[in-house]
Tab-separated table of C-alpha atoms and ligand atoms in Angstrom:
chain	number	residue	atom	x	y	z
A	1	UNK	CA	57.074	-34.000	-35.664
A	2	UNK	CA	56.976	-30.329	-36.829
A	3	UNK	CA	59.135	-29.081	-39.715
A	4	UNK	CA	62.711	-28.660	-38.501
A	5	UNK	CA	63.509	-25.288	-40.004
A	6	UNK	CA	66.715	-23.440	-39.289
A	7	UNK	CA	65.712	-21.541	-36.128
A	8	UNK	CA	68.527	-19.007	-36.418
A	9	UNK	CA	66.931	-17.657	-39.623
A	10	UNK	CA	63.741	-16.463	-37.991
A	11	UNK	CA	62.974	-13.811	-35.405
A	12	UNK	CA	60.886	-14.729	-32.331
A	13	UNK	CA	57.979	-12.916	-34.018
A	14	UNK	CA	58.221	-15.169	-37.096
A	15	UNK	CA	58.408	-18.241	-34.886
A	16	UNK	CA	55.247	-17.203	-33.023
A	17	UNK	CA	53.560	-16.669	-36.388
A	18	UNK	CA	54.700	-20.183	-37.395
A	19	UNK	CA	52.754	-21.588	-34.424
A	20	UNK	CA	49.665	-19.684	-35.642
A	21	UNK	CA	49.991	-21.156	-39.145
A	22	UNK	CA	50.554	-24.667	-37.762
A	23	UNK	CA	47.522	-24.372	-35.506
A	24	UNK	CA	45.427	-23.087	-38.394
A	25	UNK	CA	46.471	-25.966	-40.665
A	26	UNK	CA	45.812	-28.523	-37.904
A	27	UNK	CA	42.393	-27.197	-36.909
A	28	UNK	CA	40.913	-25.717	-40.106
A	29	UNK	CA	42.589	-27.559	-42.977
A	30	UNK	CA	43.499	-31.103	-41.907
A	31	UNK	CA	39.972	-32.090	-40.728
A	32	UNK	CA	38.341	-30.704	-43.912
A	33	UNK	CA	40.758	-31.247	-46.750
A	34	UNK	CA	39.383	-34.639	-47.872
A	35	UNK	CA	35.992	-33.039	-48.489
A	36	UNK	CA	37.599	-30.176	-50.427
A	37	UNK	CA	39.541	-32.679	-52.528
A	38	UNK	CA	36.224	-34.348	-53.424
A	39	UNK	CA	34.595	-31.003	-54.173
A	40	UNK	CA	37.636	-29.748	-56.147
A	41	UNK	CA	37.131	-26.510	-54.287
A	42	UNK	CA	37.838	-24.750	-51.003
A	43	UNK	CA	34.682	-23.148	-49.496
A	44	UNK	CA	34.359	-19.399	-48.936
A	45	UNK	CA	34.239	-19.949	-45.179
A	46	UNK	CA	37.874	-21.100	-45.317
A	47	UNK	CA	39.030	-17.685	-46.514
A	48	UNK	CA	37.127	-15.896	-43.762
A	49	UNK	CA	38.791	-18.152	-41.177
A	50	UNK	CA	42.230	-17.673	-42.757
A	51	UNK	CA	41.655	-13.914	-42.513
A	52	UNK	CA	40.643	-14.223	-38.854
A	53	UNK	CA	43.848	-16.152	-38.167
A	54	UNK	CA	45.838	-13.273	-39.739
A	55	UNK	CA	47.405	-15.288	-42.545
A	56	UNK	CA	45.912	-13.523	-45.580
A	57	UNK	CA	47.860	-10.717	-47.240
A	58	UNK	CA	50.372	-11.163	-44.476
A	59	UNK	CA	52.918	-8.711	-45.871
A	60	UNK	CA	50.421	-5.943	-46.661
A	61	UNK	CA	50.701	-2.830	-44.440
A	62	UNK	CA	48.107	-2.188	-41.766
A	63	UNK	CA	46.914	0.972	-43.585
A	64	UNK	CA	45.255	-1.344	-46.143
A	65	UNK	CA	43.902	-3.839	-43.621
A	66	UNK	CA	46.964	-6.118	-43.636
A	67	UNK	CA	48.459	-7.680	-40.529
A	68	UNK	CA	51.627	-5.655	-41.275
A	69	UNK	CA	54.018	-8.585	-41.558
A	70	UNK	CA	56.859	-8.914	-44.042
A	71	UNK	CA	57.930	-11.215	-46.844
A	72	UNK	CA	59.538	-13.596	-44.348
A	73	UNK	CA	56.083	-14.245	-42.869
A	74	UNK	CA	55.057	-15.466	-46.325
A	75	UNK	CA	58.032	-17.792	-46.380
A	76	UNK	CA	57.001	-19.195	-42.996
A	77	UNK	CA	53.553	-19.943	-44.468
A	78	UNK	CA	55.252	-21.643	-47.447
A	79	UNK	CA	57.330	-23.910	-45.204
A	80	UNK	CA	54.338	-24.910	-43.133
A	81	UNK	CA	52.059	-25.569	-46.122
A	82	UNK	CA	54.832	-27.532	-47.798
A	83	UNK	CA	55.356	-29.738	-44.764
A	84	UNK	CA	51.629	-30.355	-44.300
A	85	UNK	CA	50.085	-33.305	-46.155
A	86	UNK	CA	46.780	-31.430	-46.171
A	87	UNK	CA	48.603	-28.388	-47.560
A	88	UNK	CA	49.824	-30.515	-50.468
A	89	UNK	CA	46.253	-30.707	-51.759
A	90	UNK	CA	45.679	-26.969	-51.749
A	91	UNK	CA	48.957	-25.043	-51.951
A	92	UNK	CA	48.288	-23.191	-55.254
A	93	UNK	CA	45.075	-21.755	-53.765
A	94	UNK	CA	46.579	-20.537	-50.548
A	95	UNK	CA	49.591	-19.179	-52.357
A	96	UNK	CA	47.185	-17.387	-54.728
A	97	UNK	CA	46.935	-15.018	-51.794
A	98	UNK	CA	50.062	-13.592	-53.436
A	99	UNK	CA	47.600	-11.666	-55.618
A	100	UNK	CA	47.394	-9.190	-52.697
A	101	UNK	CA	51.131	-8.581	-53.061
A	102	UNK	CA	50.772	-7.918	-56.819
A	103	UNK	CA	47.920	-5.549	-56.172
A	104	UNK	CA	49.781	-3.680	-53.451
A	105	UNK	CA	52.842	-3.354	-55.681
A	106	UNK	CA	51.000	-2.286	-58.839
A	107	UNK	CA	47.859	-0.442	-57.807
A	108	UNK	CA	47.083	3.252	-57.404
A	109	UNK	CA	46.223	4.511	-53.923
A	110	UNK	CA	42.523	4.428	-54.779
A	111	UNK	CA	42.723	0.857	-56.106
A	112	UNK	CA	44.607	-0.260	-52.984
A	113	UNK	CA	41.919	1.241	-50.733
A	114	UNK	CA	39.161	-0.367	-52.809
A	115	UNK	CA	40.480	-3.902	-53.172
A	116	UNK	CA	43.018	-4.710	-50.464
A	117	UNK	CA	40.823	-4.485	-47.323
A	118	UNK	CA	38.125	-6.900	-48.626
A	119	UNK	CA	40.845	-9.254	-49.960
A	120	UNK	CA	42.549	-9.365	-46.600
A	121	UNK	CA	39.231	-9.905	-44.789
A	122	UNK	CA	38.776	-12.978	-47.017
A	123	UNK	CA	35.629	-11.461	-48.531
A	124	UNK	CA	36.938	-10.828	-52.026
A	125	UNK	CA	38.934	-13.560	-53.789
A	126	UNK	CA	41.214	-12.739	-56.686
A	127	UNK	CA	42.688	-14.964	-59.386
A	128	UNK	CA	45.673	-14.207	-61.604
A	129	UNK	CA	44.877	-14.842	-65.272
A	130	UNK	CA	47.967	-15.001	-67.485
A	131	UNK	CA	47.997	-18.447	-69.147
A	132	UNK	CA	45.981	-19.041	-72.346
A	133	UNK	CA	45.348	-22.138	-74.456
A	134	UNK	CA	48.176	-21.035	-76.803
A	135	UNK	CA	50.392	-19.140	-74.390
A	136	UNK	CA	52.005	-20.438	-71.204
A	137	UNK	CA	55.754	-20.075	-70.730
A	138	UNK	CA	55.737	-17.717	-73.713
A	139	UNK	CA	53.756	-14.836	-72.235
A	140	UNK	CA	54.497	-12.727	-75.310
A	141	UNK	CA	52.061	-14.951	-77.279
A	142	UNK	CA	49.052	-13.766	-75.242
A	143	UNK	CA	46.085	-13.096	-77.537
A	144	UNK	CA	43.429	-11.768	-75.152
A	145	UNK	CA	42.785	-8.166	-76.160
A	146	UNK	CA	41.661	-5.119	-74.207
A	147	UNK	CA	40.499	-2.543	-76.767
A	148	UNK	CA	40.086	1.029	-75.552
A	149	UNK	CA	36.584	2.438	-76.143
A	150	UNK	CA	36.011	5.834	-74.476
A	151	UNK	CA	36.459	5.397	-70.729
A	152	UNK	CA	36.304	1.589	-70.967
A	153	UNK	CA	38.380	-1.361	-72.065
A	154	UNK	CA	36.521	-4.041	-74.005
A	155	UNK	CA	38.119	-7.405	-73.266
A	156	UNK	CA	37.915	-10.514	-75.461
A	157	UNK	CA	39.732	-13.818	-75.189
A	158	UNK	CA	40.163	-16.841	-72.960
A	159	UNK	CA	42.427	-18.080	-70.201
A	160	UNK	CA	43.128	-21.575	-68.932
A	161	UNK	CA	44.704	-23.388	-65.949
A	162	UNK	CA	43.612	-20.519	-63.731
A	163	UNK	CA	43.675	-21.172	-59.982
A	164	UNK	CA	40.392	-20.134	-58.324
A	165	UNK	CA	38.659	-19.910	-61.734
A	166	UNK	CA	35.337	-21.224	-60.402
A	167	UNK	CA	35.267	-19.141	-57.261
A	168	UNK	CA	37.218	-15.885	-57.559
A	169	UNK	CA	35.253	-12.631	-57.455
A	170	UNK	CA	37.739	-10.855	-59.709
A	171	UNK	CA	40.807	-11.581	-61.813
A	172	UNK	CA	43.975	-9.705	-62.638
A	173	UNK	CA	43.981	-10.317	-66.358
A	174	UNK	CA	46.994	-9.875	-68.614
A	175	UNK	CA	45.725	-8.668	-71.987
A	176	UNK	CA	46.980	-6.931	-75.091
A	177	UNK	CA	46.223	-3.184	-75.057
A	178	UNK	CA	48.692	-2.177	-77.740
A	179	UNK	CA	49.705	-3.182	-81.256
A	180	UNK	CA	53.358	-3.658	-80.245
A	181	UNK	CA	54.520	-7.229	-80.812
A	182	UNK	CA	55.653	-9.562	-78.014
A	183	UNK	CA	55.233	-8.549	-74.427
A	184	UNK	CA	55.440	-4.766	-74.989
A	185	UNK	CA	51.724	-4.351	-75.676
A	186	UNK	CA	50.590	-6.258	-72.576
A	187	UNK	CA	48.767	-4.681	-69.626
A	188	UNK	CA	47.213	-5.970	-66.406
A	189	UNK	CA	43.562	-5.148	-65.810
A	190	UNK	CA	41.157	-6.067	-63.024
A	191	UNK	CA	38.042	-7.829	-64.312
A	192	UNK	CA	35.240	-8.462	-61.828
A	193	UNK	CA	33.446	-11.766	-62.370
A	194	UNK	CA	29.981	-10.202	-62.426
A	195	UNK	CA	30.671	-8.133	-65.571
A	196	UNK	CA	28.429	-9.040	-68.549
A	197	UNK	CA	30.322	-11.262	-71.007
A	198	UNK	CA	32.557	-12.857	-68.349
A	199	UNK	CA	32.160	-16.657	-68.258
A	200	UNK	CA	33.600	-19.403	-66.119
A	201	UNK	CA	34.405	-22.550	-68.084
A	202	UNK	CA	35.159	-26.080	-66.968
A	203	UNK	CA	36.758	-26.869	-63.615
A	204	UNK	CA	39.684	-29.011	-64.777
A	205	UNK	CA	40.372	-32.465	-63.302
A	206	UNK	CA	43.974	-32.811	-62.161
A	207	UNK	CA	46.334	-35.591	-61.046
A	208	UNK	CA	46.878	-33.875	-57.670
A	209	UNK	CA	46.369	-30.732	-55.550
A	210	UNK	CA	42.676	-31.411	-55.944
A	211	UNK	CA	41.366	-29.103	-53.242
A	212	UNK	CA	42.752	-26.271	-55.304
A	213	UNK	CA	40.315	-25.239	-57.991
A	214	UNK	CA	41.790	-24.848	-61.490
A	215	UNK	CA	39.797	-23.932	-64.561
A	216	UNK	CA	38.991	-21.850	-67.598
A	217	UNK	CA	37.562	-18.364	-67.914
A	218	UNK	CA	36.602	-16.352	-70.973
A	219	UNK	CA	35.740	-12.798	-71.933
A	220	UNK	CA	33.214	-11.949	-74.612
A	221	UNK	CA	33.437	-8.187	-75.123
A	222	UNK	CA	33.629	-7.604	-71.367
A	223	UNK	CA	33.510	-3.893	-70.585
A	224	UNK	CA	35.537	-2.599	-67.623
A	225	UNK	CA	36.364	1.022	-66.759
A	226	UNK	CA	39.850	2.294	-67.620
A	227	UNK	CA	40.214	2.843	-63.859
A	228	UNK	CA	40.637	-0.966	-63.585
A	229	UNK	CA	44.051	-0.794	-65.287
A	230	UNK	CA	46.905	-1.681	-62.905
A	231	UNK	CA	50.029	0.441	-63.328
A	232	UNK	CA	50.307	1.857	-66.835
A	233	UNK	CA	49.476	0.498	-70.304
A	234	UNK	CA	52.259	-1.749	-71.615
A	235	UNK	CA	53.459	-2.604	-68.081
A	236	UNK	CA	51.676	-5.979	-67.854
A	237	UNK	CA	54.801	-8.081	-68.295
A	238	UNK	CA	56.788	-5.898	-65.882
A	239	UNK	CA	54.082	-6.317	-63.237
A	240	UNK	CA	54.172	-10.106	-63.706
A	241	UNK	CA	57.958	-10.127	-63.470
A	242	UNK	CA	58.009	-7.852	-60.403
A	243	UNK	CA	57.082	-10.738	-58.110
A	244	UNK	CA	58.764	-13.682	-59.809
A	245	UNK	CA	61.722	-13.848	-57.446
A	246	UNK	CA	59.307	-14.150	-54.545
A	247	UNK	CA	57.604	-17.090	-56.292
A	248	UNK	CA	60.959	-18.603	-57.136
A	249	UNK	CA	61.957	-18.824	-53.495
A	250	UNK	CA	58.469	-19.689	-52.195
A	251	UNK	CA	57.979	-22.798	-54.356
A	252	UNK	CA	61.473	-24.210	-53.700
A	253	UNK	CA	60.785	-23.813	-49.965
A	254	UNK	CA	57.498	-25.681	-50.379
A	255	UNK	CA	59.365	-28.359	-52.368
A	256	UNK	CA	61.952	-28.723	-49.618
A	257	UNK	CA	59.464	-28.907	-46.766
A	258	UNK	CA	57.332	-31.443	-48.667
A	259	UNK	CA	60.431	-33.558	-49.355
A	260	UNK	CA	61.338	-33.447	-45.669
A	261	UNK	CA	57.816	-34.630	-44.827
A	262	UNK	CA	58.002	-37.430	-47.419
A	263	UNK	CA	61.339	-38.521	-45.956
A	264	UNK	CA	59.975	-38.663	-42.406
A	265	UNK	CA	56.820	-40.515	-43.483
A	266	UNK	CA	58.994	-43.024	-45.312
A	267	UNK	CA	61.439	-43.638	-42.456
A	268	UNK	CA	58.498	-44.410	-40.207
A	269	UNK	CA	56.851	-46.653	-42.792
A	270	UNK	CA	59.939	-48.758	-43.582
A	271	UNK	CA	60.724	-49.262	-39.903
A	272	UNK	CA	57.292	-50.837	-39.409
A	273	UNK	CA	56.778	-52.781	-42.645
A	274	UNK	CA	58.290	-56.258	-42.805
A	275	UNK	CA	59.405	-58.511	-45.674
A	276	UNK	CA	61.578	-61.636	-45.706
A	277	UNK	CA	61.718	-61.746	-41.914
A	278	UNK	CA	63.071	-58.239	-41.395
A	279	UNK	CA	61.871	-54.669	-41.687
A	280	UNK	CA	62.181	-52.875	-45.039
A	281	UNK	CA	64.508	-50.495	-43.199
A	282	UNK	CA	66.919	-53.380	-42.478
A	283	UNK	CA	67.743	-53.798	-46.192
A	284	UNK	CA	70.929	-51.965	-47.006
A	285	UNK	CA	69.297	-50.650	-50.208
A	286	UNK	CA	66.697	-48.835	-48.086
A	287	UNK	CA	69.305	-47.337	-45.776
A	288	UNK	CA	71.450	-46.163	-48.687
A	289	UNK	CA	68.463	-44.508	-50.367
A	290	UNK	CA	67.455	-42.788	-47.124
A	291	UNK	CA	71.042	-41.682	-46.522
A	292	UNK	CA	71.070	-40.068	-49.976
A	293	UNK	CA	67.767	-38.290	-49.276
A	294	UNK	CA	68.970	-36.967	-45.921
A	295	UNK	CA	72.070	-35.580	-47.649
A	296	UNK	CA	70.110	-33.940	-50.500
A	297	UNK	CA	67.768	-32.336	-47.968
A	298	UNK	CA	70.691	-30.852	-46.048
A	299	UNK	CA	72.377	-29.535	-49.217
A	300	UNK	CA	69.126	-28.064	-50.574
A	301	UNK	CA	68.298	-26.410	-47.265
A	302	UNK	CA	71.733	-24.795	-47.042
A	303	UNK	CA	71.141	-23.124	-50.414
A	304	UNK	CA	67.677	-21.879	-49.431
A	305	UNK	CA	69.076	-20.511	-46.184
A	306	UNK	CA	71.752	-18.642	-48.135
A	307	UNK	CA	69.115	-16.937	-50.305
A	308	UNK	CA	67.020	-16.027	-47.270
A	309	UNK	CA	70.060	-14.662	-45.407
A	310	UNK	CA	70.980	-12.551	-48.471
A	311	UNK	CA	67.452	-11.165	-48.429
A	312	UNK	CA	67.659	-10.392	-44.719
A	313	UNK	CA	70.966	-8.583	-45.270
A	314	UNK	CA	70.116	-6.635	-48.460
A	315	UNK	CA	66.301	-6.556	-48.613
A	316	UNK	CA	66.574	-8.041	-52.132
A	317	UNK	CA	66.206	-11.461	-53.705
A	318	UNK	CA	68.946	-12.441	-56.128
A	319	UNK	CA	67.370	-13.267	-59.529
A	320	UNK	CA	69.952	-15.852	-60.554
A	321	UNK	CA	69.984	-17.636	-57.210
A	322	UNK	CA	66.162	-17.730	-57.116
A	323	UNK	CA	66.042	-19.201	-60.638
A	324	UNK	CA	68.631	-21.837	-59.652
A	325	UNK	CA	66.589	-22.681	-56.558
A	326	UNK	CA	63.369	-22.949	-58.605
A	327	UNK	CA	65.187	-25.225	-61.057
A	328	UNK	CA	66.978	-27.483	-58.577
A	329	UNK	CA	64.776	-27.855	-55.490
A	330	UNK	CA	61.644	-29.163	-57.269
A	331	UNK	CA	63.883	-31.608	-59.191
A	332	UNK	CA	65.441	-32.719	-55.905
A	333	UNK	CA	61.892	-33.114	-54.633
A	334	UNK	CA	60.989	-35.246	-57.655
A	335	UNK	CA	63.877	-37.641	-56.975
A	336	UNK	CA	62.997	-37.861	-53.301
A	337	UNK	CA	59.268	-38.367	-53.852
A	338	UNK	CA	59.889	-41.097	-56.409
A	339	UNK	CA	62.217	-42.988	-54.063
A	340	UNK	CA	59.808	-42.575	-51.147
A	341	UNK	CA	56.876	-43.959	-53.155
A	342	UNK	CA	59.078	-46.897	-54.201
A	343	UNK	CA	60.044	-47.667	-50.606
A	344	UNK	CA	56.343	-47.729	-49.683
A	345	UNK	CA	55.630	-50.418	-52.319
A	346	UNK	CA	51.931	-50.648	-53.272
A	347	UNK	CA	50.962	-48.485	-50.309
A	348	UNK	CA	52.807	-45.621	-51.975
A	349	UNK	CA	50.321	-45.712	-54.831
A	350	UNK	CA	47.299	-45.526	-52.514
A	351	UNK	CA	45.830	-42.111	-51.928
A	352	UNK	CA	45.150	-42.923	-48.277
A	353	UNK	CA	48.897	-42.784	-47.621
A	354	UNK	CA	50.346	-39.260	-47.328
A	355	UNK	CA	53.159	-40.082	-49.730
A	356	UNK	CA	50.709	-40.455	-52.632
A	357	UNK	CA	49.370	-36.897	-52.269
A	358	UNK	CA	52.832	-35.486	-51.667
A	359	UNK	CA	54.013	-37.179	-54.855
A	360	UNK	CA	51.283	-35.820	-57.132
A	361	UNK	CA	51.573	-32.340	-55.595
A	362	UNK	CA	55.322	-32.391	-56.180
A	363	UNK	CA	54.846	-33.001	-59.902
A	364	UNK	CA	53.333	-29.548	-60.190
A	365	UNK	CA	56.353	-27.800	-58.723
A	366	UNK	CA	58.497	-28.261	-61.840
A	367	UNK	CA	55.762	-26.736	-64.035
A	368	UNK	CA	54.092	-24.008	-62.001
A	369	UNK	CA	55.600	-20.536	-61.392
A	370	UNK	CA	58.063	-20.951	-64.272
A	371	UNK	CA	58.989	-24.388	-65.594
A	372	UNK	CA	62.317	-26.065	-64.867
A	373	UNK	CA	63.296	-25.478	-68.512
A	374	UNK	CA	62.554	-21.747	-68.341
A	375	UNK	CA	64.693	-21.611	-65.188
A	376	UNK	CA	67.501	-23.219	-67.217
A	377	UNK	CA	67.053	-20.538	-69.900
A	378	UNK	CA	67.440	-17.838	-67.202
A	379	UNK	CA	70.458	-19.480	-65.582
A	380	UNK	CA	72.081	-20.046	-68.984
A	381	UNK	CA	71.839	-16.305	-69.725
A	382	UNK	CA	74.395	-15.734	-66.972
A	383	UNK	CA	77.019	-17.917	-68.641
B	1	FAD	C1	47.638	-26.604	-61.140
B	1	FAD	C2	47.990	-25.417	-61.989
B	1	FAD	C3	47.595	-24.135	-61.588
B	1	FAD	C4	47.890	-23.022	-62.387
B	1	FAD	N1	47.448	-21.773	-61.992
B	1	FAD	C5	47.646	-20.716	-62.827
B	1	FAD	C6	47.088	-19.425	-62.516
B	1	FAD	O1	46.484	-19.216	-61.457
B	1	FAD	N2	47.243	-18.420	-63.414
B	1	FAD	C7	47.906	-18.584	-64.591
B	1	FAD	O2	47.990	-17.643	-65.364
B	1	FAD	N3	48.459	-19.789	-64.919
B	1	FAD	C8	48.343	-20.858	-64.079
B	1	FAD	N4	48.873	-22.087	-64.393
B	1	FAD	C9	49.583	-22.245	-65.658
B	1	FAD	C10	51.087	-22.400	-65.512
B	1	FAD	O3	51.657	-21.174	-65.129
B	1	FAD	C11	51.605	-22.918	-66.885
B	1	FAD	O4	51.139	-24.255	-67.013
B	1	FAD	C12	53.098	-22.851	-66.987
B	1	FAD	O5	53.522	-21.519	-67.078
B	1	FAD	C13	53.619	-23.587	-68.244
B	1	FAD	O6	52.945	-23.159	-69.385
B	1	FAD	P1	52.262	-24.227	-70.370
B	1	FAD	O7	51.437	-25.145	-69.543
B	1	FAD	O8	51.605	-23.506	-71.464
B	1	FAD	O9	53.477	-25.079	-70.944
B	1	FAD	P2	54.353	-24.685	-72.220
B	1	FAD	O10	54.851	-23.295	-72.074
B	1	FAD	O11	53.604	-25.032	-73.459
B	1	FAD	O12	55.566	-25.688	-72.060
B	1	FAD	C14	55.547	-27.068	-72.450
B	1	FAD	C15	56.958	-27.619	-72.253
B	1	FAD	O13	57.871	-26.913	-73.106
B	1	FAD	C16	58.921	-26.370	-72.335
B	1	FAD	N5	59.377	-25.087	-72.889
B	1	FAD	C17	58.645	-23.961	-73.119
B	1	FAD	N6	59.439	-22.967	-73.547
B	1	FAD	C18	60.705	-23.470	-73.572
B	1	FAD	C19	61.989	-22.932	-73.912
B	1	FAD	N7	62.146	-21.637	-74.288
B	1	FAD	N8	63.075	-23.745	-73.837
B	1	FAD	C20	62.957	-25.031	-73.446
B	1	FAD	N9	61.781	-25.591	-73.106
B	1	FAD	C21	60.664	-24.823	-73.149
B	1	FAD	C22	58.299	-26.161	-70.948
B	1	FAD	O14	59.303	-26.050	-69.959
B	1	FAD	C23	57.466	-27.417	-70.826
B	1	FAD	O15	58.274	-28.493	-70.437
B	1	FAD	C24	48.616	-23.203	-63.600
B	1	FAD	C25	49.039	-24.481	-63.983
B	1	FAD	C26	48.729	-25.580	-63.203
B	1	FAD	C27	49.174	-26.943	-63.665
């Protein structure tokens, strides 16, 4: 059964696009994802096919090679990836396509013309390199430096937990260009992976989302032209923050759609599995748990719909509401996934059952794109 989204939210154009995304996931991702999970990597050919299907850089204007969609098209992709079991193994990679949005928002006209068309054709893959061994939630602790030397920056430092680390052709790197303490001295600079001194480190083994490559990169006096700076010096943090509301609605939508999928998989499973002469579904405990899940899903969806409707009305995402969604929906997802695994019994722990992959993917959603605790810090500021 496809994801039952709220049809009144989406225009006919978005609904047609949804069919394209569904078809793409069914034909290009589902048959191949097990191999990618084994390889810990998605092959280059995938990106070329995603480009052909028109789902890369979907909200980038046609002047830069984009399909000319809008942010709501990205949300449609998020719902469909979230609902797809195959999508659960790769979501951070496909969502890394959000690097096109950062570039469009931050780049000069010349940079847009240089980088966006090959990105959107799937020929040039970008990673976003913010996190370091000693700096994650606290971006102001970033130590990677970009020292100005004539017309170049000389970059030194290391980054970890970077999606696409083993495969990206270039990275948007947040580094310290100024002496100012905290986040004031941070800038965002494009570093191409073929520059001398750039190194890819280990591909990291993870508990889930294993088709999505995650790893380390380092910079040993890597020289890049000053023209690779995005925006202005000292604007690195602002450029990171410019897209956070988009992330903070995208990941809650993924969390909701994945929870809906887990619920449906579980209803089907418990209606077929028998114990003590009846189906697992026949136990009142099972029905009560499923009734609770159905209710949480409806409540969570109503809140997401409210945020999306606000956006449709005002063209803006509300920072507080997005932070509350990013805090609550992945925690709702965690409760639902845990119950669904439990209702599967031992099968729930076996990777061959969809619920197992949905469960390990869900664990990421409280950490990635701003942890649940950082969301609490943001919400608490409004008190
Ligand atoms: C699969 C995966 C892919 C990733 N991809 C990328 C990527 O492409 N690019 C990139 O730059 N990064 C990436 N990351 C990194 C991710 O953004 C960070 O892991 C995340 O920001 C948390 O940082 P941290 O791991 O350093 O945890 P920490 O910041 O060390 O946090 C540890 C714990 O302390 C809590 N904590 C921290 N500060 C506070 C506070 N003020 N109050 C209360 N509690 C607090 C946190 O919530 C958390 O529970 C990825 C991570 C994963 C797991």
